[in-house]
C-alpha atoms as a printed R data frame, in Angstrom:
    type eleno elety resid chain resno       x      y        z
1   ATOM     1    CA   MET     A     1 164.775 21.485 -259.627
2   ATOM     2    CA   LYS     A     2 162.695 20.404 -257.007
3   ATOM     3    CA   ILE     A     3 165.285 20.439 -254.335
4   ATOM     4    CA   VAL     A     4 166.747 24.037 -255.402
5   ATOM     5    CA   ARG     A     5 162.857 25.327 -254.728
6   ATOM     6    CA   GLY     A     6 162.610 23.600 -251.703
7   ATOM     7    CA   VAL     A     7 165.926 25.157 -250.357
8   ATOM     8    CA   LEU     A     8 164.968 28.576 -251.208
9   ATOM     9    CA   TYR     A     9 161.575 28.248 -249.769
10  ATOM    10    CA   LEU     A    10 163.504 27.228 -246.479
11  ATOM    11    CA   LEU     A    11 165.638 30.150 -246.864
12  ATOM    12    CA   ALA     A    12 162.838 32.702 -247.152
13  ATOM    13    CA   PHE     A    13 161.118 31.181 -244.497
14  ATOM    14    CA   GLY     A    14 164.187 31.368 -242.162
15  ATOM    15    CA   VAL     A    15 164.403 35.192 -243.145
16  ATOM    16    CA   ILE     A    16 160.730 35.491 -242.630
17  ATOM    17    CA   ALA     A    17 160.871 34.296 -239.303
18  ATOM    18    CA   ALA     A    18 164.025 36.101 -238.184
19  ATOM    19    CA   VAL     A    19 162.586 39.387 -239.174
20  ATOM    20    CA   SER     A    20 159.197 38.417 -237.434
21  ATOM    21    CA   PHE     A    21 160.918 37.435 -233.966
22  ATOM    22    CA   SER     A    22 162.851 40.720 -234.467
23  ATOM    23    CA   VAL     A    23 159.935 42.861 -234.816
24  ATOM    24    CA   VAL     A    24 157.832 40.977 -232.249
25  ATOM    25    CA   ALA     A    25 160.902 41.165 -229.978
26  ATOM    26    CA   ARG     A    26 161.061 45.055 -229.809
27  ATOM    27    CA   PHE     A    27 157.654 44.967 -228.000
28  ATOM    28    CA   THR     A    28 158.679 42.922 -225.383
29  ATOM    29    CA   GLU     A    29 160.584 43.621 -222.366
30  ATOM    30    CA   GLY     A    30 164.087 42.057 -222.710
31  ATOM    31    CA   GLY     A    31 163.679 40.611 -226.068
32  ATOM    32    CA   ILE     A    32 163.394 36.955 -227.459
33  ATOM    33    CA   GLY     A    33 166.616 35.097 -227.459
34  ATOM    34    CA   PRO     A    34 169.319 36.737 -229.322
35  ATOM    35    CA   PHE     A    35 166.814 39.692 -230.489
36  ATOM    36    CA   PRO     A    36 166.524 42.714 -228.338
37  ATOM    37    CA   GLY     A    37 163.556 44.124 -227.202
38  ATOM    38    CA   GLY     A    38 162.303 47.510 -226.314
39  ATOM    39    CA   THR     A    39 162.040 49.862 -223.365
40  ATOM    40    CA   LEU     A    40 161.823 48.691 -219.489
41  ATOM    41    CA   VAL     A    41 158.505 50.221 -218.602
42  ATOM    42    CA   SER     A    42 156.756 47.734 -215.986
43  ATOM    43    CA   GLY     A    43 157.915 47.668 -212.451
44  ATOM    44    CA   PRO     A    44 158.528 50.665 -209.939
45  ATOM    45    CA   LEU     A    45 161.781 52.743 -210.548
46  ATOM    46    CA   VAL     A    46 164.057 52.688 -207.443
47  ATOM    47    CA   GLU     A    47 165.350 56.252 -207.486
48  ATOM    48    CA   GLU     A    48 168.252 55.720 -204.637
49  ATOM    49    CA   PRO     A    49 171.377 54.195 -205.874
50  ATOM    50    CA   VAL     A    50 172.030 50.439 -204.482
51  ATOM    51    CA   SER     A    51 174.957 50.314 -202.346
52  ATOM    52    CA   ASP     A    52 174.650 46.670 -201.836
53  ATOM    53    CA   TRP     A    53 173.648 44.559 -204.508
54  ATOM    54    CA   GLY     A    54 173.863 41.180 -202.375
55  ATOM    55    CA   PHE     A    55 170.034 40.698 -203.106
56  ATOM    56    CA   ALA     A    56 170.624 40.083 -206.849
57  ATOM    57    CA   ALA     A    57 173.209 37.330 -206.098
58  ATOM    58    CA   GLU     A    58 170.891 34.345 -206.166
59  ATOM    59    CA   VAL     A    59 168.903 35.857 -209.336
60  ATOM    60    CA   GLY     A    60 169.203 33.896 -212.566
61  ATOM    61    CA   GLU     A    61 168.216 36.678 -215.235
62  ATOM    62    CA   VAL     A    62 167.805 40.392 -215.340
63  ATOM    63    CA   LYS     A    63 166.750 42.700 -217.872
64  ATOM    64    CA   LEU     A    64 169.334 45.274 -219.198
65  ATOM    65    CA   GLN     A    65 168.398 48.291 -220.913
66  ATOM    66    CA   LEU     A    66 170.712 50.775 -222.504
67  ATOM    67    CA   LEU     A    67 169.429 54.422 -222.696
68  ATOM    68    CA   GLU     A    68 171.151 54.987 -225.882
69  ATOM    69    CA   PRO     A    69 169.936 53.140 -227.998
70  ATOM    70    CA   PRO     A    70 166.772 52.295 -225.883
71  ATOM    71    CA   ARG     A    71 166.587 48.417 -226.034
72  ATOM    72    CA   SER     A    72 166.453 45.789 -223.598
73  ATOM    73    CA   ARG     A    73 167.908 42.369 -223.598
74  ATOM    74    CA   THR     A    74 167.680 39.246 -220.750
75  ATOM    75    CA   THR     A    75 171.167 38.824 -219.054
76  ATOM    76    CA   TRP     A    76 173.054 36.996 -216.408
77  ATOM    77    CA   ILE     A    77 173.863 38.597 -213.254
78  ATOM    78    CA   VAL     A    78 177.206 37.937 -210.984
79  ATOM    79    CA   VAL     A    79 177.437 39.470 -207.486
80  ATOM    80    CA   ARG     A    80 180.922 39.845 -205.753
81  ATOM    81    CA   ASP     A    81 181.456 41.579 -202.609
82  ATOM    82    CA   GLY     A    82 178.039 43.603 -202.996
83  ATOM    83    CA   LYS     A    83 178.948 44.691 -206.238
84  ATOM    84    CA   ALA     A    84 177.048 43.754 -209.511
85  ATOM    85    CA   TYR     A    85 178.353 42.870 -212.834
86  ATOM    86    CA   ILE     A    86 176.987 41.835 -216.111
87  ATOM    87    CA   PRO     A    87 178.884 39.281 -218.395
88  ATOM    88    CA   CYS     A    88 178.933 39.604 -222.119
89  ATOM    89    CA   THR     A    89 179.991 36.584 -224.173
90  ATOM    90    CA   MET     A    90 181.699 37.838 -227.238
91  ATOM    91    CA   SER     A    91 182.168 34.736 -228.879
92  ATOM    92    CA   SER     A    92 178.593 33.845 -230.742
93  ATOM    93    CA   PHE     A    93 176.711 36.588 -232.487
94  ATOM    94    CA   ARG     A    94 180.083 38.727 -232.604
95  ATOM    95    CA   LEU     A    95 178.927 40.527 -235.508
96  ATOM    96    CA   PHE     A    96 175.290 41.038 -234.338
97  ATOM    97    CA   LYS     A    97 176.048 41.890 -230.524
98  ATOM    98    CA   GLN     A    98 176.484 45.731 -230.574
99  ATOM    99    CA   TRP     A    99 175.300 46.426 -227.115
100 ATOM   100    CA   PRO     A   100 178.808 45.929 -225.251
101 ATOM   101    CA   HIS     A   101 180.495 48.453 -228.050
102 ATOM   102    CA   GLU     A   102 177.089 50.982 -227.051
103 ATOM   103    CA   ALA     A   103 177.431 50.620 -223.365
104 ATOM   104    CA   ILE     A   104 180.903 51.551 -223.465
105 ATOM   105    CA   ALA     A   105 180.175 54.741 -225.523
106 ATOM   106    CA   ASP     A   106 177.322 55.673 -223.323
107 ATOM   107    CA   GLY     A   107 176.786 53.271 -219.735
108 ATOM   108    CA   ARG     A   108 173.444 54.821 -219.159
109 ATOM   109    CA   ALA     A   109 171.158 52.271 -218.346
110 ATOM   110    CA   LEU     A   110 168.209 50.352 -216.389
111 ATOM   111    CA   VAL     A   111 168.320 47.088 -214.931
112 ATOM   112    CA   ARG     A   112 165.537 45.053 -213.576
113 ATOM   113    CA   VAL     A   113 165.923 42.892 -211.256
114 ATOM   114    CA   GLY     A   114 162.796 40.852 -209.992
115 ATOM   115    CA   ASP     A   115 159.963 43.339 -210.712
116 ATOM   116    CA   LYS     A   116 162.100 46.555 -209.672
117 ATOM   117    CA   ARG     A   117 163.908 48.885 -212.324
118 ATOM   118    CA   TYR     A   118 167.332 50.617 -211.370
119 ATOM   119    CA   ARG     A   119 169.038 53.365 -212.987
120 ATOM   120    CA   VAL     A   120 173.098 52.285 -213.383
121 ATOM   121    CA   ALA     A   121 176.239 53.301 -215.236
122 ATOM   122    CA   LEU     A   122 177.546 50.444 -216.870
123 ATOM   123    CA   ARG     A   123 181.816 50.137 -216.924
124 ATOM   124    CA   ARG     A   124 183.688 47.426 -218.432
125 ATOM   125    CA   VAL     A   125 185.857 45.889 -216.058
126 ATOM   126    CA   ASP     A   126 189.508 46.630 -216.809
127 ATOM   127    CA   ASP     A   127 191.190 44.904 -213.580
128 ATOM   128    CA   PRO     A   128 192.234 41.370 -214.742
129 ATOM   129    CA   PRO     A   129 192.675 39.607 -211.187
130 ATOM   130    CA   LEU     A   130 188.896 40.985 -210.648
131 ATOM   131    CA   GLU     A   131 188.034 39.829 -214.269
132 ATOM   132    CA   GLU     A   132 189.759 36.603 -213.934
133 ATOM   133    CA   ALA     A   133 187.474 36.317 -210.100
134 ATOM   134    CA   LEU     A   134 184.184 37.251 -211.787
135 ATOM   135    CA   LYS     A   135 184.749 34.332 -214.264
136 ATOM   136    CA   VAL     A   136 185.339 31.917 -211.879
137 ATOM   137    CA   ASP     A   137 181.901 33.282 -210.161
138 ATOM   138    CA   LEU     A   138 180.191 33.238 -213.712
139 ATOM   139    CA   LYS     A   139 181.202 29.648 -214.089
140 ATOM   140    CA   GLU     A   140 180.552 28.368 -210.776
141 ATOM   141    CA   LYS     A   141 176.669 30.209 -210.552
142 ATOM   142    CA   TYR     A   142 175.717 29.074 -214.061
143 ATOM   143    CA   ASP     A   143 177.551 25.479 -214.180
144 ATOM   144    CA   VAL     A   144 178.842 26.677 -217.706
145 ATOM   145    CA   PRO     A   145 181.325 23.950 -218.993
146 ATOM   146    CA   GLU     A   146 184.362 26.030 -220.498
147 ATOM   147    CA   LEU     A   147 184.761 29.838 -220.281
148 ATOM   148    CA   TYR     A   148 186.942 31.501 -222.958
149 ATOM   149    CA   PRO     A   149 188.280 34.447 -220.458
150 ATOM   150    CA   SER     A   150 189.246 36.552 -223.545
151 ATOM   151    CA   GLU     A   151 185.723 36.312 -225.121
152 ATOM   152    CA   ILE     A   152 183.870 37.521 -221.816
153 ATOM   153    CA   TRP     A   153 183.517 41.216 -221.235
154 ATOM   154    CA   MET     A   154 182.639 41.967 -217.709
155 ATOM   155    CA   PHE     A   155 180.417 45.011 -217.018
156 ATOM   156    CA   ALA     A   156 180.061 46.639 -213.282
157 ATOM   157    CA   LEU     A   157 176.862 48.203 -212.366
158 ATOM   158    CA   GLY     A   158 177.218 51.592 -210.591
159 ATOM   159    CA   ALA     A   159 175.041 54.423 -209.758
160 ATOM   160    CA   ARG     A   160 174.236 57.122 -212.205
161 ATOM   161    CA   SER     A   161 172.071 60.275 -211.900
162 ATOM   162    CA   ALA     A   162 168.321 60.290 -213.326
163 ATOM   163    CA   GLY     A   163 169.763 61.332 -216.473
């Protein structure tokens, strides 16, 4: 009986901790771990479209916020030929990871690189040779041991209007 009660206490603690992290994460920019954060409000907003993302090539992590729904997360970035791409691993947390589907439905987003925010439009890459090259870049930049190509989606960062 003590073991069952102990297990129930552990489960209750886990649920309470997850809910607490989720609530706290909503008040942060970029979220906490797998929990999405709130809107990106700090840092100047760069109004002009970025023609060369080369300045982000050595950046490890960026903050990404979709406009609809307005949630942010911390993610990686890959730059190839002056264009920026956001990878999304679909293998873990597949049931909970909704932002890639939301980005396909409405790609309007903000990305914060360093202390500056940029308006972007996310578009899923559907060019297989480019996808493969980006996955090689991703593996090299982040020193990940093994990538499963079908489980990684790549999103191109394009220009968008003020809306």
